[in-house]
Structures are given as structure tokens and as C-alpha cells.
């Protein structure tokens, strides 16, 4: 008992929030306040640790709240002008032969008009657009605390600072248009975009940024910016894991490479927050020595994604490299 310490008040609030949700009497405003304060204090890792310990239903509920809390704020403004501010993202396809250096920018005023038109936003909604199209490698360097701080500055009279100081080369051919909306009532997005709206929006954006690809079918309904941030971190982490695995595989002798099996491991627990890793296994010596090499874990967030998705990403990279001997293993944790 001498080493026992009581959790701080904010941690206790998070515990009470989870217990209240289990008994179906949780308060949405209290939930946002708790998560927002944790993010403001740069304690997002504590929330992610809690996510890993929850069952699937609870974890997805908290994940959705976390994304909304990181991308939403209520501004303190004069009476009559208050409203919810939300930062949203639109994922856009990037050409395979994009230019160097990256020139991924749009005109914020022109693009705000386009978003209002093709998202069918009411006149009461204000729109503010980030001039840079951010890459997944750029978003990988952004924290929830950075995003949360940025939200409150978007609609200030003076020009807000950019979300990212500089762009980084994309890992996958997807970039993100980040924009803010504000409305006195709760702003809503369409559940899905019509094909004509997707095509019209992409064509208009390509007129400003020629590095975008002509693939309107890849555009989805805008989501909270925190979702894009998690997706970007997933993409970067998995591609780096593939790079590391391929580099080790290349160093093997041709004879050994021909018989080595690459194991792709996905450990499913709550279905939201899970480790992924790889190993190289020689069937001739596996029983005696085990794997030739095992990678470190890469943690990914898979809310609204199938459990097999990380394996598909890694499999595609291995196939492109010429490696065809691999197996996907989904490992279930006993405690879940």
C-alpha cells in the first residue's frame, strides 16, 4: 500500500466516463470535456493505452469520441456568434508521377466555395481551408494535441498558422485536404457524396493542383481530421514495417530466400488498437532455432477497418518485391 497512489482527477473522470457508458448513462458534454482536456495536456498516450484494454464495442465508442474531441471545439466569442468548429479531411488521390519538390497547394477562398457547393453546405456554415494538401508522412508527425490546438485558431480574424510547417514525401498516393467548418447549429456532413459531386469537386481541385489524379471514385465523405491522422500513421507505420522486412529478406542468400516464409502477424484484441509484426522463418530449421528474424511491433488503429487490412498492405508490398512465400496469421489474445 505504500507505493499506491490515487489517480489524478482527470484520470478518475475518464474512468467514471467509461463506467457510465457501460451502464448507459454517460453524458456527451462531459465526455468531450474530459477527452479534450487530456488532449490539451498532451496526454493522448494515456487514452490510447486505455483503448487497448477495452472490449471492441467500448473501444470503438471511445475511438469515435476521441476523433471528434480532437477535431472539434466550441469557440468563446461574443453572444450570437458562438458555434461548433470542426476540422474535417477529404482524402484525395495523388498521381504516381507527382512533381518534385511537392507543390500541393490550393487557393483557400476558391476551395471554400467548391466545398460549399459540392458538399451542399447551408449558407449559415462558414468554411476555412488549409492551403496545403497534407501527405500521410506529414500527418504522421502531427499529434492530437497539435490538431486540437489548431482547431481553435482557424476562424480567428488574423491568419492562422499552418497545421504543418512543411510537407513530406508521401508513403502512399493519398493526400488530405483539411478544412474547418463552423455553424451556430451543429454542422453536419452528407452521409455520402453523389458521383457527380465527386467528379465535379475533383476536376475543380485538379485545376488548382495538377498533381492530383483523376480518380473520383476514391473520394469519400469528409471525416474528422483525427481519423485521417490515424489512417496516415497506420499507412506510414505499415510501409516502414514492409521496408524493414524486405531489406532483411534481400540480404538472404538466393537459396535461403527461395525457401524462407514471411509470416505477417496481426494480434486482434479489441479490434481497434493492435500490434502488427513480421518474421522470416526457414522451414528446415524452424523447429530448432525458431524465426531467422523478427521485427518490432507496429501498433495500428483499425476502427472501421477489417482485421485483415494490415496483412493486405504488407502482402501487396511483398508481392511487388517478388516474395511469394508468406502466410498471414491473425493471433487472438486470450484475455479478450
Coordinates of C-alpha atoms in Angstrom, one line a residue:
X1 CA 0.0 0.0 0.0
X2 CA 2.9 2.4 0.5
X3 CA 3.5 2.5 -3.3
X4 CA -0.2 3.0 -4.1
X5 CA -1.2 6.5 -5.3
X6 CA -4.6 7.8 -6.2
X7 CA -5.2 8.7 -9.9
X8 CA -5.3 12.4 -10.6
X9 CA -8.8 13.9 -11.1
X10 CA -8.7 13.8 -14.9
X11 CA -7.8 10.1 -14.9
X12 CA -10.7 9.5 -12.5
X13 CA -13.0 11.4 -14.8
X14 CA -12.0 9.2 -17.7
X15 CA -12.6 6.1 -15.5
X16 CA -16.1 7.4 -14.5
X17 CA -16.9 8.2 -18.1
X18 CA -16.1 4.6 -19.2
X19 CA -18.1 3.1 -16.3
X20 CA -21.1 5.4 -17.1
X21 CA -21.0 4.3 -20.7
X22 CA -21.1 0.7 -19.6
X23 CA -24.3 1.4 -17.7
X24 CA -25.8 3.6 -20.5
X25 CA -26.0 6.9 -18.6
X26 CA -22.9 8.7 -19.8
X27 CA -23.0 12.5 -20.7
X28 CA -21.7 13.5 -24.1
X29 CA -20.6 17.0 -23.0
X30 CA -18.7 15.6 -20.0
X31 CA -17.1 13.1 -22.3
X32 CA -15.9 15.7 -24.7
X33 CA -14.6 17.9 -21.9
X34 CA -12.6 15.1 -20.4
X35 CA -11.0 13.9 -23.6
X36 CA -10.4 17.5 -24.8
X37 CA -8.6 18.3 -21.5
X38 CA -6.5 15.2 -21.8
X39 CA -5.5 16.1 -25.3
X40 CA -4.7 19.7 -24.3
X41 CA -2.4 18.3 -21.7
X42 CA -0.6 16.2 -24.3
X43 CA -1.8 13.0 -22.6
X44 CA -3.2 11.3 -25.7
X45 CA -0.9 8.2 -25.0
X46 CA -2.9 7.6 -21.8
X47 CA -6.1 7.5 -23.8
X48 CA -4.6 5.1 -26.3
X49 CA -3.4 2.8 -23.5
X50 CA -7.0 2.7 -22.2
X51 CA -8.3 1.9 -25.7
X52 CA -6.1 -1.1 -25.8
X53 CA -7.6 -2.5 -22.7
X54 CA -11.3 -2.1 -23.7
X55 CA -13.5 -4.6 -25.4
X56 CA -14.4 -4.0 -29.1
X57 CA -17.7 -2.1 -28.5
X58 CA -16.3 0.2 -25.8
X59 CA -13.0 0.8 -27.7
X60 CA -14.8 1.8 -30.9
X61 CA -17.1 4.1 -28.9
X62 CA -14.1 5.8 -27.2
X63 CA -12.2 6.0 -30.5
X64 CA -15.0 7.8 -32.2
X65 CA -15.3 10.2 -29.3
X66 CA -11.5 10.8 -29.3
X67 CA -11.5 11.6 -33.1
X68 CA -14.4 14.1 -32.6
X69 CA -12.9 15.7 -29.5
X70 CA -9.5 16.2 -31.2
X71 CA -11.2 17.8 -34.3
X72 CA -13.9 19.9 -32.6
X73 CA -14.1 22.8 -30.3
X74 CA -16.5 25.5 -29.0
X75 CA -15.2 29.0 -29.5
X76 CA -15.7 31.7 -26.9
X77 CA -17.0 34.6 -29.0
X78 CA -19.5 37.4 -28.5
X79 CA -23.1 36.4 -27.9
X80 CA -24.9 35.5 -31.1
X81 CA -21.8 34.2 -32.9
X82 CA -21.0 31.1 -31.0
X83 CA -20.9 27.8 -32.8
X84 CA -19.2 24.5 -33.1
X85 CA -15.9 24.4 -35.0
X86 CA -15.0 21.1 -36.6
X87 CA -11.8 20.3 -38.6
X88 CA -12.5 17.8 -41.4
X89 CA -10.5 16.0 -44.0
X90 CA -11.1 14.9 -47.6
X91 CA -8.8 12.2 -48.9
X92 CA -7.7 12.8 -52.5
X93 CA -5.8 10.6 -54.9
X94 CA -2.3 11.6 -55.9
X95 CA -0.7 10.9 -59.3
X96 CA 2.0 8.3 -59.4
X97 CA 4.4 10.7 -61.1
X98 CA 3.9 13.7 -58.9
X99 CA 6.4 16.5 -59.2
X100 CA 9.5 17.3 -57.1
X101 CA 9.5 19.3 -54.9
X102 CA 5.9 18.8 -53.8
X103 CA 3.6 21.6 -54.9
X104 CA 0.5 20.5 -53.2
X105 CA -1.5 23.7 -52.6
X106 CA -4.9 25.1 -53.3
X107 CA -6.5 28.6 -53.1
X108 CA -8.3 28.7 -49.8
X109 CA -11.1 31.0 -50.8
X110 CA -11.8 29.3 -54.1
X111 CA -11.7 25.9 -52.5
X112 CA -14.1 27.0 -49.7
X113 CA -16.6 27.9 -52.4
X114 CA -16.1 24.5 -54.0
X115 CA -16.7 22.7 -50.7
X116 CA -19.8 24.6 -50.0
X117 CA -21.1 23.8 -53.5
X118 CA -20.3 20.1 -53.7
X119 CA -20.9 19.2 -50.1
X120 CA -24.2 21.1 -50.2
X121 CA -23.5 23.1 -47.1
X122 CA -26.1 25.6 -45.9
X123 CA -25.3 29.3 -46.2
X124 CA -25.0 29.6 -42.4
X125 CA -21.9 27.4 -42.4
X126 CA -18.5 29.1 -42.6
X127 CA -15.7 27.3 -44.3
X128 CA -11.9 27.8 -43.9
X129 CA -9.4 25.8 -45.9
X130 CA -5.8 24.8 -45.3
X131 CA -3.9 25.9 -48.4
X132 CA -1.6 22.8 -48.2
X133 CA -2.7 19.3 -49.2
X134 CA -1.0 17.3 -46.4
X135 CA 0.6 13.9 -47.1
X136 CA 0.4 10.8 -44.9
X137 CA 4.0 11.3 -44.0
X138 CA 3.3 14.9 -42.9
X139 CA 0.3 13.8 -40.8
X140 CA 2.4 11.1 -39.2
X141 CA 4.3 13.9 -37.4
X142 CA 1.2 15.6 -36.0
X143 CA -0.2 14.8 -32.6
X144 CA -3.8 15.1 -31.4
X145 CA -2.7 17.9 -29.1
X146 CA -1.4 19.8 -32.2
X147 CA -4.6 19.2 -34.0
X148 CA -6.8 20.2 -31.0
X149 CA -4.8 23.5 -30.6
X150 CA -5.1 24.2 -34.3
X151 CA -8.9 23.9 -34.3
X152 CA -9.5 27.0 -32.1
X153 CA -7.3 29.2 -34.3
X154 CA -8.9 28.5 -37.7
X155 CA -11.6 31.2 -37.5
X156 CA -9.7 34.0 -35.8
X157 CA -9.6 37.3 -37.6
X158 CA -5.9 37.1 -38.1
X159 CA -4.5 34.4 -40.4
X160 CA -4.0 31.1 -38.5
X161 CA -0.6 29.3 -38.6
X162 CA -0.4 26.3 -40.9
X163 CA -1.1 22.9 -39.4
X164 CA 2.2 21.5 -40.7
X165 CA 5.4 23.5 -41.1
X166 CA 6.4 21.6 -44.2
X167 CA 5.3 18.7 -46.4
X168 CA 7.0 15.3 -46.5
X169 CA 7.1 12.8 -49.3
X170 CA 4.0 10.6 -49.3
X171 CA 4.2 7.0 -48.3
X172 CA 1.1 6.1 -50.3
X173 CA -0.5 8.1 -53.1
X174 CA -3.1 9.8 -51.0
X175 CA -3.2 13.4 -49.8
X176 CA -5.6 15.2 -47.5
X177 CA -7.5 18.4 -47.9
X178 CA -8.0 19.8 -44.4
X179 CA -10.8 22.3 -43.8
X180 CA -12.8 23.8 -41.0
X181 CA -16.5 24.4 -40.7
X182 CA -18.4 26.5 -38.2
X183 CA -22.1 26.8 -37.7
X184 CA -24.3 28.1 -34.9
X185 CA -26.1 24.8 -35.0
X186 CA -24.2 21.5 -35.2
X187 CA -22.6 21.3 -38.7
X188 CA -23.3 18.0 -40.5
X189 CA -21.8 16.3 -43.5
X190 CA -23.7 14.3 -46.1
X191 CA -23.6 10.6 -45.5
X192 CA -22.2 10.0 -48.9
X193 CA -21.3 12.1 -52.0
X194 CA -23.0 11.7 -55.3
X195 CA -20.8 10.6 -58.2
X196 CA -21.4 13.9 -60.0
X197 CA -20.3 15.8 -56.9
X198 CA -17.2 13.8 -56.5
X199 CA -16.2 14.3 -60.2
X200 CA -17.0 18.0 -60.1
X201 CA -15.1 18.6 -56.9
X202 CA -12.0 16.7 -58.1
X203 CA -11.9 18.3 -61.5
X204 CA -12.1 21.8 -59.9
X205 CA -9.3 20.9 -57.4
X206 CA -7.1 19.4 -60.2
X207 CA -7.4 22.8 -62.0
X208 CA -5.5 24.2 -59.0
X209 CA -3.2 21.3 -58.2
X210 CA -2.2 19.2 -61.2
X211 CA -0.5 16.5 -59.0
X212 CA -4.0 15.1 -58.2
X213 CA -5.0 12.0 -60.0
X214 CA -8.3 11.6 -62.0
X215 CA -9.9 9.1 -59.6
X216 CA -13.2 10.5 -58.2
X217 CA -14.3 7.0 -57.1
X218 CA -11.6 7.2 -54.4
X219 CA -13.1 10.3 -52.7
X220 CA -15.2 9.6 -49.7
X221 CA -17.4 11.7 -47.4
X222 CA -15.3 14.0 -45.3
X223 CA -14.4 12.7 -41.9
X224 CA -13.0 14.3 -38.7
X225 CA -9.3 15.2 -39.2
X226 CA -8.2 12.9 -36.4
X227 CA -9.5 9.9 -38.4
X228 CA -7.2 10.9 -41.3
X229 CA -4.3 11.4 -38.8
X230 CA -4.7 7.8 -37.5
X231 CA -5.0 6.5 -41.0
X232 CA -1.8 8.3 -42.0
X233 CA 0.1 6.9 -39.1
X234 CA -1.1 3.4 -40.0
X235 CA 0.0 3.8 -43.6
X236 CA 3.4 5.1 -42.6
X237 CA 4.0 2.5 -39.9
X238 CA 3.0 -0.4 -42.1
X239 CA 5.0 0.7 -45.1
X240 CA 8.1 1.2 -42.9
X241 CA 7.5 -2.3 -41.5
X242 CA 7.4 -3.6 -45.1
X243 CA 10.6 -1.7 -45.9
X244 CA 12.4 -3.3 -43.0
X245 CA 11.1 -6.8 -43.8
X246 CA 12.1 -6.5 -47.4
X247 CA 15.5 -5.2 -46.6
X248 CA 16.3 -8.2 -44.4
X249 CA 14.8 -10.6 -47.0
X250 CA 17.1 -9.1 -49.7
X251 CA 20.2 -9.8 -47.6
X252 CA 19.5 -13.6 -47.5
X253 CA 21.3 -15.8 -50.0
X254 CA 19.3 -16.8 -53.1
X255 CA 19.0 -20.4 -51.9
X256 CA 17.7 -19.3 -48.4
X257 CA 15.4 -16.7 -49.9
X258 CA 13.8 -19.3 -52.1
X259 CA 12.6 -21.3 -49.1
X260 CA 12.1 -18.7 -46.4
X261 CA 8.5 -18.0 -45.4
X262 CA 7.5 -14.4 -44.4
X263 CA 4.9 -14.5 -41.5
X264 CA 2.6 -11.5 -41.2
X265 CA 1.2 -11.3 -37.7
X266 CA -1.8 -9.3 -36.6
X267 CA -2.9 -9.6 -33.0
X268 CA -6.6 -8.9 -32.6
X269 CA -7.8 -8.0 -29.2
X270 CA -10.4 -5.3 -29.1
X271 CA -10.4 -4.7 -32.9
X272 CA -9.3 -1.1 -32.7
X273 CA -5.8 -0.9 -31.3
X274 CA -3.5 -3.8 -32.1
X275 CA 0.1 -4.8 -32.9
X276 CA 1.4 -6.0 -36.2
X277 CA 4.8 -7.6 -36.8
X278 CA 6.6 -9.9 -39.2
X279 CA 9.2 -12.6 -39.0
X280 CA 11.3 -14.7 -41.5
X281 CA 11.1 -18.4 -41.0
X282 CA 13.2 -21.1 -42.6
X283 CA 11.1 -24.3 -42.6
X284 CA 14.2 -26.5 -42.5
X285 CA 15.5 -25.1 -39.2
X286 CA 12.3 -23.6 -37.6
X287 CA 11.7 -26.3 -35.0
X288 CA 15.3 -26.0 -33.7
X289 CA 16.1 -22.3 -34.0
X290 CA 12.8 -20.5 -34.5
X291 CA 12.5 -17.5 -36.8
X292 CA 15.6 -16.2 -38.5
X293 CA 14.5 -12.6 -37.7
X294 CA 11.5 -10.9 -36.0
X295 CA 10.5 -7.3 -36.5
X296 CA 9.5 -4.9 -33.7
X297 CA 5.7 -4.3 -33.3
X298 CA 3.9 -1.6 -35.2
X299 CA 0.7 -0.5 -33.5
X300 CA -2.2 0.4 -35.7
X301 CA -5.7 1.6 -35.2
X302 CA -8.3 -0.3 -37.2
X303 CA -11.6 1.3 -36.3
X304 CA -14.0 0.8 -39.2
X305 CA -11.3 -1.3 -41.0
X306 CA -11.3 -5.1 -41.4
X307 CA -8.9 -7.1 -39.2
X308 CA -7.2 -8.4 -42.4
X309 CA -6.3 -5.0 -43.7
X310 CA -2.7 -4.7 -42.3
X311 CA -1.9 -8.1 -43.8
X312 CA -3.2 -7.0 -47.2
X313 CA -1.0 -3.9 -47.2
X314 CA 2.1 -6.0 -46.3
X315 CA 1.2 -8.8 -48.8
X316 CA 1.0 -6.3 -51.7
X317 CA 4.4 -4.9 -50.9
X318 CA 6.0 -8.4 -50.7
X319 CA 4.4 -9.5 -54.0
X320 CA 5.7 -6.4 -55.7
X321 CA 9.2 -7.3 -54.4
X322 CA 9.0 -10.8 -55.8
X323 CA 8.4 -12.6 -52.5
X324 CA 5.6 -15.1 -52.8
X325 CA 6.2 -17.4 -49.8
X326 CA 4.3 -15.7 -47.0
X327 CA 1.5 -16.5 -44.5
X328 CA -1.0 -14.3 -42.7
X329 CA -1.5 -15.1 -39.0
X330 CA -4.3 -13.4 -37.0
X331 CA -3.4 -14.1 -33.4
X332 CA -6.2 -13.8 -30.8
X333 CA -5.4 -12.6 -27.3
X334 CA -6.7 -14.9 -24.6
X335 CA -7.7 -12.1 -22.3
X336 CA -10.1 -10.7 -24.9

